[in-house]
CSV table of C-alpha atoms in Angstrom, one decimal:
chain,number,residue,atom,x,y,z
A,29,MET,CA,0.0,0.0,0.0
A,30,VAL,CA,1.2,3.5,-0.8
A,31,THR,CA,1.8,5.6,2.4
A,32,SER,CA,0.1,8.9,2.7
A,33,ALA,CA,3.6,10.6,2.6
A,34,THR,CA,4.4,8.8,-0.8
A,35,ALA,CA,0.9,9.8,-2.1
A,36,ARG,CA,1.4,13.5,-1.1
A,37,ALA,CA,4.9,13.4,-2.9
A,38,CYS,CA,3.5,12.1,-6.0
A,39,SER,CA,0.6,14.6,-6.0
A,40,GLY,CA,3.2,17.1,-7.2
A,41,LEU,CA,2.1,20.6,-6.2
A,42,ASP,CA,-0.9,19.3,-4.0
A,43,ARG,CA,-2.8,19.1,-7.2
A,44,ASP,CA,-5.0,16.6,-8.7
A,45,PHE,CA,-2.9,13.4,-9.6
A,46,VAL,CA,-4.6,10.1,-9.7
A,47,TRP,CA,-2.1,7.1,-10.2
A,48,SER,CA,-3.6,4.8,-12.8
A,49,ALA,CA,-4.3,1.6,-11.2
A,50,SER,CA,-4.3,0.0,-14.8
A,51,ARG,CA,-0.8,1.2,-15.7
A,52,HIS,CA,2.2,0.0,-13.6
A,53,ARG,CA,4.7,1.0,-16.1
A,54,LEU,CA,6.6,4.2,-17.3
A,55,ARG,CA,7.2,5.3,-20.9
A,56,LEU,CA,10.4,7.3,-21.2
A,57,HIS,CA,10.3,10.8,-22.8
A,58,TYR,CA,13.8,12.4,-23.8
A,59,TYR,CA,15.3,14.2,-26.5
A,60,LYS,CA,17.0,12.1,-29.1
A,61,SER,CA,19.7,13.7,-31.3
A,62,SER,CA,20.2,12.2,-34.7
A,63,VAL,CA,24.1,12.5,-34.3
A,64,GLY,CA,24.1,11.4,-30.5
A,65,ASN,CA,24.5,13.5,-27.4
A,66,PHE,CA,25.7,11.7,-24.3
A,67,GLY,CA,23.7,14.0,-21.9
A,68,ASP,CA,20.5,13.1,-23.5
A,69,ASP,CA,21.5,9.4,-24.1
A,70,LEU,CA,22.0,8.8,-20.5
A,71,ASN,CA,18.2,8.4,-20.1
A,72,VAL,CA,18.2,5.3,-22.1
A,73,TRP,CA,20.2,3.3,-19.6
A,74,LEU,CA,20.3,5.2,-16.2
A,75,TRP,CA,16.6,5.1,-15.5
A,76,PRO,CA,16.1,1.4,-16.3
A,77,ARG,CA,19.1,0.8,-13.8
A,78,LEU,CA,17.4,2.8,-11.2
A,79,LEU,CA,13.9,1.6,-11.9
A,80,PRO,CA,14.2,-2.0,-13.4
A,81,ASP,CA,11.2,-3.7,-14.9
A,82,ALA,CA,9.4,-0.4,-14.8
A,83,TRP,CA,9.3,0.4,-18.6
A,84,ASP,CA,6.9,0.0,-21.5
A,85,PRO,CA,7.9,1.7,-24.8
A,86,ASP,CA,4.4,1.8,-26.0
A,87,ASP,CA,1.9,2.2,-23.2
A,88,GLY,CA,2.8,3.7,-19.8
A,89,ILE,CA,2.8,6.7,-17.6
A,90,ARG,CA,5.0,9.3,-19.4
A,91,PHE,CA,8.3,10.0,-17.5
A,92,ALA,CA,10.6,13.1,-18.1
A,93,GLY,CA,14.0,12.7,-16.6
A,94,ILE,CA,17.2,14.2,-17.8
A,95,GLY,CA,17.3,17.2,-20.2
A,96,THR,CA,15.8,20.5,-21.0
A,97,ILE,CA,12.5,18.8,-22.2
A,98,ILE,CA,9.9,20.8,-20.5
A,99,THR,CA,8.6,22.4,-23.6
A,100,THR,CA,5.5,22.2,-26.0
A,101,ALA,CA,7.3,19.3,-27.6
A,102,MET,CA,6.1,17.0,-24.7
A,103,PRO,CA,3.4,14.8,-26.1
A,104,ASP,CA,-0.2,14.8,-24.9
A,105,ALA,CA,-0.7,12.1,-22.2
A,106,GLU,CA,-3.1,11.2,-19.5
A,107,GLN,CA,-0.4,11.2,-16.9
A,108,TRP,CA,3.2,12.5,-16.5
A,109,ILE,CA,5.9,12.1,-14.0
A,110,VAL,CA,8.6,14.8,-13.9
A,111,LEU,CA,11.9,14.2,-12.1
A,112,GLY,CA,14.8,16.6,-12.5
A,113,SER,CA,13.9,17.8,-15.8
A,114,GLY,CA,14.4,21.6,-16.9
A,115,ALA,CA,12.9,24.4,-18.8
A,116,GLY,CA,14.9,26.6,-21.0
A,117,TYR,CA,14.0,26.3,-24.7
A,118,GLY,CA,10.5,27.6,-24.7
A,119,PRO,CA,7.1,27.6,-23.0
A,120,ALA,CA,5.8,24.6,-21.1
A,121,PRO,CA,3.1,22.5,-22.5
A,122,ARG,CA,-0.5,23.7,-21.9
A,123,GLY,CA,-1.9,22.2,-18.7
A,124,PHE,CA,1.5,21.7,-17.1
A,125,GLY,CA,1.3,21.0,-13.5
A,126,GLY,CA,-2.5,20.6,-13.6
A,127,PRO,CA,-4.4,17.2,-13.2
A,128,GLY,CA,-2.4,14.2,-14.3
A,129,TRP,CA,1.0,15.8,-13.7
A,130,CYS,CA,3.2,14.5,-10.9
A,131,ILE,CA,5.9,16.9,-10.5
A,132,LEU,CA,8.5,15.5,-8.2
A,133,SER,CA,11.3,18.0,-8.9
A,134,VAL,CA,12.8,20.2,-11.7
A,135,ARG,CA,16.4,21.0,-12.4
A,136,GLY,CA,16.9,24.2,-10.6
A,137,PRO,CA,15.3,27.6,-9.1
A,138,LEU,CA,14.8,29.2,-12.5
A,139,SER,CA,12.9,26.2,-14.0
A,140,ALA,CA,10.8,26.2,-10.8
A,141,ARG,CA,10.2,30.0,-11.3
A,142,VAL,CA,9.2,30.2,-14.8
A,143,LEU,CA,6.9,27.1,-14.4
A,144,GLY,CA,5.1,28.5,-11.6
A,145,LEU,CA,6.2,25.8,-9.0
A,146,PRO,CA,7.1,26.2,-5.3
A,147,ALA,CA,10.8,26.8,-4.6
A,148,ASP,CA,11.1,23.3,-2.9
A,149,LYS,CA,10.5,21.6,-6.3
A,150,ALA,CA,13.8,22.9,-7.5
A,151,VAL,CA,16.4,20.1,-6.7
A,152,THR,CA,18.9,19.4,-9.4
A,153,ASP,CA,19.6,17.6,-12.7
A,154,GLY,CA,18.9,13.9,-12.6
A,155,ALA,CA,22.2,13.0,-14.0
A,156,LEU,CA,23.7,13.5,-10.4
A,157,LEU,CA,22.1,9.9,-9.8
A,158,LEU,CA,24.9,8.5,-11.9
A,159,ASN,CA,27.1,8.2,-8.9
A,160,THR,CA,24.6,5.9,-7.1
A,161,LEU,CA,25.7,3.1,-9.6
A,162,PRO,CA,28.6,1.1,-8.3
A,163,GLU,CA,30.6,1.4,-11.6
A,164,PHE,CA,30.5,5.3,-11.5
A,165,GLN,CA,31.4,6.0,-8.1
A,166,PRO,CA,34.0,8.9,-7.8
A,167,VAL,CA,37.7,7.8,-8.0
A,168,ALA,CA,40.5,8.9,-5.8
A,169,GLU,CA,42.6,11.9,-6.9
A,170,ALA,CA,45.6,9.9,-7.6
A,171,ASP,CA,43.7,7.9,-10.2
A,172,ARG,CA,42.7,10.9,-12.3
A,173,VAL,CA,44.5,11.8,-15.4
A,174,GLY,CA,44.5,14.8,-17.7
A,175,THR,CA,42.3,17.7,-18.7
A,176,VAL,CA,39.5,17.1,-21.1
A,177,PHE,CA,37.4,19.5,-23.3
A,178,VAL,CA,33.8,18.7,-24.0
A,179,PRO,CA,32.2,21.0,-26.5
A,180,HIS,CA,28.4,21.3,-27.0
A,181,TYR,CA,27.6,18.5,-29.4
A,182,GLN,CA,26.7,21.0,-32.3
A,183,ALA,CA,29.9,22.7,-31.9
A,184,LEU,CA,31.5,19.9,-33.8
A,185,GLU,CA,29.2,20.4,-36.8
A,186,CYS,CA,31.3,23.2,-38.2
A,187,GLY,CA,34.0,23.9,-35.7
A,188,ALA,CA,37.6,22.8,-35.7
A,189,TRP,CA,37.8,21.7,-32.0
A,190,ASP,CA,39.8,18.5,-32.7
A,191,GLU,CA,42.7,20.4,-34.2
A,192,ALA,CA,42.5,23.4,-31.7
A,193,CYS,CA,42.5,20.8,-28.8
A,194,ARG,CA,45.5,19.1,-30.5
A,195,ARG,CA,47.4,22.3,-30.6
A,196,ALA,CA,46.5,23.3,-27.2
A,197,GLY,CA,47.6,19.8,-25.8
A,198,ILE,CA,44.2,19.2,-24.4
A,199,GLU,CA,42.1,16.1,-24.8
A,200,LEU,CA,38.9,16.5,-26.8
A,201,LEU,CA,36.1,14.3,-25.5
A,202,ASP,CA,33.4,13.9,-28.2
A,203,PRO,CA,29.9,14.4,-26.8
A,204,ARG,CA,28.5,12.3,-29.6
A,205,ALA,CA,30.3,9.2,-28.6
A,206,ASP,CA,28.9,6.3,-26.6
A,207,SER,CA,27.5,8.0,-23.3
A,208,ARG,CA,28.8,5.2,-20.9
A,209,GLY,CA,32.3,5.9,-22.3
A,210,VAL,CA,32.0,9.7,-22.1
A,211,VAL,CA,30.8,9.4,-18.4
A,212,GLU,CA,33.7,7.0,-17.6
A,213,ARG,CA,36.4,9.4,-19.1
A,214,LEU,CA,34.8,12.4,-17.2
A,215,ARG,CA,35.1,10.4,-14.0
A,216,LYS,CA,38.7,9.8,-14.4
A,217,ALA,CA,39.7,13.3,-15.5
A,218,ARG,CA,41.6,15.7,-13.3
A,219,CYS,CA,39.7,18.7,-14.7
A,220,VAL,CA,36.8,19.2,-17.3
A,221,ILE,CA,36.5,22.2,-19.5
A,222,ALA,CA,32.8,22.1,-20.2
A,223,ASP,CA,30.9,23.9,-23.0
A,224,SER,CA,28.4,21.0,-22.7
A,225,MET,CA,26.6,21.5,-19.5
A,226,HIS,CA,26.1,17.9,-18.9
A,227,ALA,CA,29.8,17.6,-18.9
A,228,ALA,CA,30.0,19.9,-15.9
A,229,ILE,CA,27.1,18.2,-14.2
A,230,ILE,CA,28.6,14.7,-14.5
A,231,ALA,CA,32.1,16.0,-13.5
A,232,ASP,CA,30.6,17.6,-10.3
A,233,ALA,CA,28.7,14.4,-9.7
A,234,MET,CA,32.0,12.6,-9.8
A,235,ARG,CA,33.8,15.2,-7.8
A,236,VAL,CA,35.9,16.3,-10.6
A,237,PRO,CA,36.6,20.2,-11.0
A,238,TRP,CA,35.1,21.8,-14.0
A,239,ILE,CA,35.6,25.0,-16.0
A,240,PRO,CA,32.5,26.5,-17.8
A,241,VAL,CA,33.2,27.9,-21.3
A,242,VAL,CA,31.0,29.3,-24.1
A,243,THR,CA,31.8,28.5,-27.7
A,244,SER,CA,28.8,30.1,-29.4
A,245,ALA,CA,25.5,31.8,-28.8
A,246,GLU,CA,23.8,28.6,-28.7
A,247,ILE,CA,25.0,27.9,-25.2
A,248,ASN,CA,22.0,28.3,-23.0
A,249,THR,CA,22.7,30.7,-20.1
A,250,PHE,CA,19.3,30.0,-18.6
A,251,LYS,CA,20.1,26.2,-18.3
A,252,TRP,CA,23.5,26.8,-16.8
A,253,LEU,CA,22.3,29.2,-14.2
A,254,ASP,CA,19.5,27.0,-13.4
A,255,TRP,CA,21.7,24.0,-12.7
A,256,THR,CA,24.6,26.0,-11.0
A,257,GLY,CA,21.9,27.7,-8.8
A,258,SER,CA,20.6,24.3,-7.7
A,259,MET,CA,24.3,23.3,-6.6
A,260,GLU,CA,25.0,26.7,-5.1
A,261,VAL,CA,27.9,27.4,-7.4
A,262,PRO,CA,28.5,30.6,-9.3
A,263,TYR,CA,28.4,30.5,-13.1
A,264,ARG,CA,31.4,32.5,-14.5
A,265,PRO,CA,31.9,31.1,-18.1
A,266,VAL,CA,35.1,31.7,-20.1
A,267,GLY,CA,34.3,32.8,-23.6
A,268,LEU,CA,36.1,31.0,-26.4
A,269,PRO,CA,36.5,32.4,-29.8
A,270,ALA,CA,35.2,30.4,-32.8
A,271,SER,CA,37.6,27.8,-34.2
A,272,SER,CA,36.5,28.3,-37.7
A,273,LEU,CA,34.8,30.9,-40.0
A,274,ASP,CA,31.9,28.5,-40.5
A,275,GLU,CA,31.4,28.3,-36.7
A,276,TRP,CA,31.5,32.0,-36.3
A,277,VAL,CA,29.0,32.6,-39.0
A,278,ARG,CA,26.6,29.9,-37.6
A,279,SER,CA,26.8,31.4,-34.2
A,280,ALA,CA,26.2,35.0,-35.6
A,281,THR,CA,23.0,33.9,-37.5
A,282,LEU,CA,21.5,31.6,-34.8
A,283,GLY,CA,19.0,34.3,-34.0
A,284,ILE,CA,17.4,34.1,-37.4
A,285,HIS,CA,15.8,30.8,-36.4
A,286,GLY,CA,15.3,31.3,-32.7
A,287,GLN,CA,18.3,29.4,-31.4
A,288,ARG,CA,20.3,32.2,-29.7
A,289,TYR,CA,20.3,31.3,-26.0
A,290,HIS,CA,23.5,33.0,-24.6
A,291,VAL,CA,22.9,36.0,-22.4
A,292,SER,CA,25.8,38.2,-21.3
A,293,PRO,CA,26.4,39.0,-18.6
A,294,PRO,CA,24.8,35.9,-17.0
A,295,THR,CA,22.4,37.1,-14.6
A,296,GLU,CA,19.1,35.9,-13.4
A,297,ASP,CA,17.1,39.1,-14.3
A,298,GLY,CA,18.6,38.7,-17.7
A,299,VAL,CA,17.9,35.2,-18.4
A,300,LEU,CA,14.4,35.5,-17.2
A,301,ARG,CA,13.7,38.3,-19.5
A,302,HIS,CA,15.2,36.5,-22.4
A,303,TYR,CA,13.2,33.3,-21.5
A,304,ARG,CA,10.0,35.2,-21.3
A,305,ARG,CA,10.4,37.1,-24.6
A,306,SER,CA,11.3,33.8,-26.3
A,307,ALA,CA,8.4,32.0,-24.6
A,308,VAL,CA,5.9,34.7,-26.0
A,309,LEU,CA,7.5,34.4,-29.4
A,310,LYS,CA,7.4,30.7,-29.7
A,311,ARG,CA,3.6,30.6,-28.7
A,312,ARG,CA,2.8,32.8,-31.8
A,313,PRO,CA,0.8,30.8,-34.5
A,314,TRP,CA,3.3,32.0,-37.1
A,315,TRP,CA,6.4,31.0,-35.3
A,316,PRO,CA,6.9,27.4,-36.7
A,317,LEU,CA,6.8,28.9,-40.3
A,318,ALA,CA,9.2,31.6,-39.4
A,319,GLN,CA,11.7,29.2,-37.8
A,320,ARG,CA,11.6,27.0,-40.9
A,321,CYS,CA,12.3,29.9,-43.1
A,322,GLY,CA,15.1,30.9,-41.0
A,323,GLU,CA,16.6,27.6,-41.1
A,324,ARG,CA,16.3,27.5,-44.9
A,325,ILE,CA,18.1,30.9,-45.2
A,326,TYR,CA,20.9,29.5,-43.2
A,327,SER,CA,21.2,26.1,-44.8
A,328,SER,CA,20.4,27.1,-48.5
A,329,GLY,CA,22.0,30.6,-48.6
A,330,ILE,CA,24.5,31.3,-46.0
A,331,LYS,CA,26.1,27.7,-46.0
A,332,ARG,CA,26.3,27.9,-49.9
A,333,VAL,CA,28.3,31.1,-49.7
A,334,LEU,CA,30.6,29.6,-47.1
A,335,ARG,CA,31.3,26.7,-49.4
A,336,ALA,CA,32.3,28.9,-52.2
A,337,LEU,CA,34.6,30.8,-49.9
A,338,HIS,CA,36.3,27.5,-48.9
A,339,ALA,CA,37.8,27.3,-52.4
A,340,SER,CA,39.7,30.4,-51.6
A,341,ARG,CA,43.3,30.3,-50.7
A,342,VAL,CA,42.9,33.4,-48.4
A,343,THR,CA,40.2,31.5,-46.4
A,344,LEU,CA,42.3,28.4,-46.2
A,345,LEU,CA,45.3,30.5,-44.7
A,346,ALA,CA,42.9,32.3,-42.4
A,347,GLY,CA,41.6,29.0,-41.1
A,348,ASP,CA,44.9,28.5,-39.3
A,349,ALA,CA,44.4,31.8,-37.5
A,350,TRP,CA,41.0,30.8,-36.3
A,351,ILE,CA,42.3,27.5,-34.9
A,352,ASP,CA,45.3,29.0,-33.3
A,353,GLY,CA,43.1,31.6,-31.5
A,354,ALA,CA,40.8,28.9,-30.2
A,355,ALA,CA,43.8,26.8,-29.0
A,356,CYS,CA,45.3,29.8,-27.2
A,357,ALA,CA,42.0,30.5,-25.5
A,358,LEU,CA,41.6,26.8,-24.4
A,359,ARG,CA,45.1,26.8,-22.8
A,360,SER,CA,44.2,30.0,-21.0
A,361,ALA,CA,40.9,28.6,-19.6
A,362,ALA,CA,42.6,25.4,-18.5
A,363,GLU,CA,44.9,27.5,-16.4
A,364,GLY,CA,42.1,29.6,-14.8
A,365,PRO,CA,39.8,28.9,-11.8
A,366,SER,CA,37.7,25.6,-11.7
A,367,TRP,CA,34.6,25.0,-9.7
A,368,LEU,CA,33.1,22.2,-7.7
A,369,SER,CA,29.9,22.1,-5.5
A,370,HIS,CA,30.3,21.8,-1.8
A,371,ASP,CA,30.2,18.2,-0.5
A,372,ARG,CA,27.3,19.2,1.8
A,373,VAL,CA,25.2,20.5,-1.1
A,374,TRP,CA,26.3,17.5,-3.3
A,375,ARG,CA,25.0,14.9,-0.7
A,376,ARG,CA,21.7,16.8,0.0
A,377,ARG,CA,20.7,17.0,-3.6
A,378,GLY,CA,21.8,13.3,-4.2
A,379,ASP,CA,19.7,12.3,-1.2
A,380,GLN,CA,16.6,14.3,-2.5
A,381,LEU,CA,16.8,12.6,-5.9
A,382,GLY,CA,17.3,9.2,-4.4
A,383,ASP,CA,14.1,9.8,-2.2
A,384,GLN,CA,12.2,10.6,-5.2
A,385,VAL,CA,13.3,7.5,-7.2
A,386,ASP,CA,12.3,5.5,-4.1
A,387,ARG,CA,8.8,7.1,-4.2
A,388,VAL,CA,8.2,6.3,-7.9
A,389,ARG,CA,9.5,2.7,-7.1
A,390,ALA,CA,7.0,2.4,-4.3
A,391,LEU,CA,4.2,3.6,-6.3
A,392,LEU,CA,5.0,1.2,-9.1
A,393,ARG,CA,5.2,-1.7,-6.8
A,394,SER,CA,1.9,-1.1,-5.1
A,395,GLY,CA,-0.2,-0.2,-8.2
A,396,ALA,CA,-2.4,1.8,-5.8
A,397,VAL,CA,-4.3,5.0,-6.7
A,398,ALA,CA,-2.9,8.1,-4.9
A,399,PRO,CA,-5.7,10.2,-3.5
A,400,ALA,CA,-6.6,13.4,-5.4
A,401,THR,CA,-6.5,16.7,-3.8
A,402,SER,CA,-8.7,19.8,-4.2
A,403,ALA,CA,-5.9,22.4,-4.7
A,404,THR,CA,-6.2,24.8,-7.7
A,405,PRO,CA,-3.4,24.5,-10.3
A,406,ALA,CA,-1.1,27.5,-10.4
A,407,SER,CA,-0.4,29.1,-13.9
A,408,PRO,CA,3.2,29.1,-15.1
A,409,SER,CA,4.8,32.6,-15.0
A,410,ALA,CA,5.9,32.6,-18.6
């Protein structure tokens, strides 16, 4: 039988959430990149390890875990469970947090704020649970080797970061590689230079110091401040120059299709204003068409001009300068300050997430119906 405490925990915001007695399985929802992205791909094997025999790929209660996935892309479903997910790429789906939603936690205080949730729903990113697995326990300092750089997975689309890393003498860790292998390398690094936010999250989970960097306007300041706020660490990123002309142009034109997420300086007020403006824009009925047009301008027009420029000897010679500049900036970043959350915060957040996994496990085992409440759903603030 489900205890009253467990039932209350799964009633989300003291809102109506009735556990389906006919459904004792979960259906995973996560972002799947066509090229692979280790932070998102963790979902595929981490949650089944934590909640074995709990999954049905076709018919189950929808489960949102790791990722910035609280958006209108969430499919319609009778019931949802949210554990550690974040906002940051646009508005939440209509009805979010109302009847049928069990919101155990979100990634951080900014997600809680824009979604209209109480502050105690802000815990941290679910990837912190990796260190509960025996094979991913933090290793001793003496067993750690090297500094690694993990770019955002899309930075490798047109950047020259492999060559920049070679010239800087820093190991490039490809975020598109097998997620288990990426986690294992992060676990054994001495320091992680993180353009990819999940590189920093996992490094912190493994007690490896990390250095935040920004390679393009695509790096989402809202997400970073959301997570660092949850771990009570400041966010002071180091800007890195583009490693190629293509990368610079791509970053400069992200705004034409709504993919510019970097806010400088990285302040809470600044990112909240940016998020709210973006959320309003993306609710407009004409937005999907405008976004597709922007993407077509970039892919069919701007990229075609860049391909023509590549044939120029001047462009080829300039390519070396782009790479040298990026390599120099990487070396400088590696010599700068690194960050790590306090052990006290790290343990508390891990315990909170672990308790939430236990609550889901108890409900799945019981198959009981959690009592509904009569509270009125709150409206998201953006």
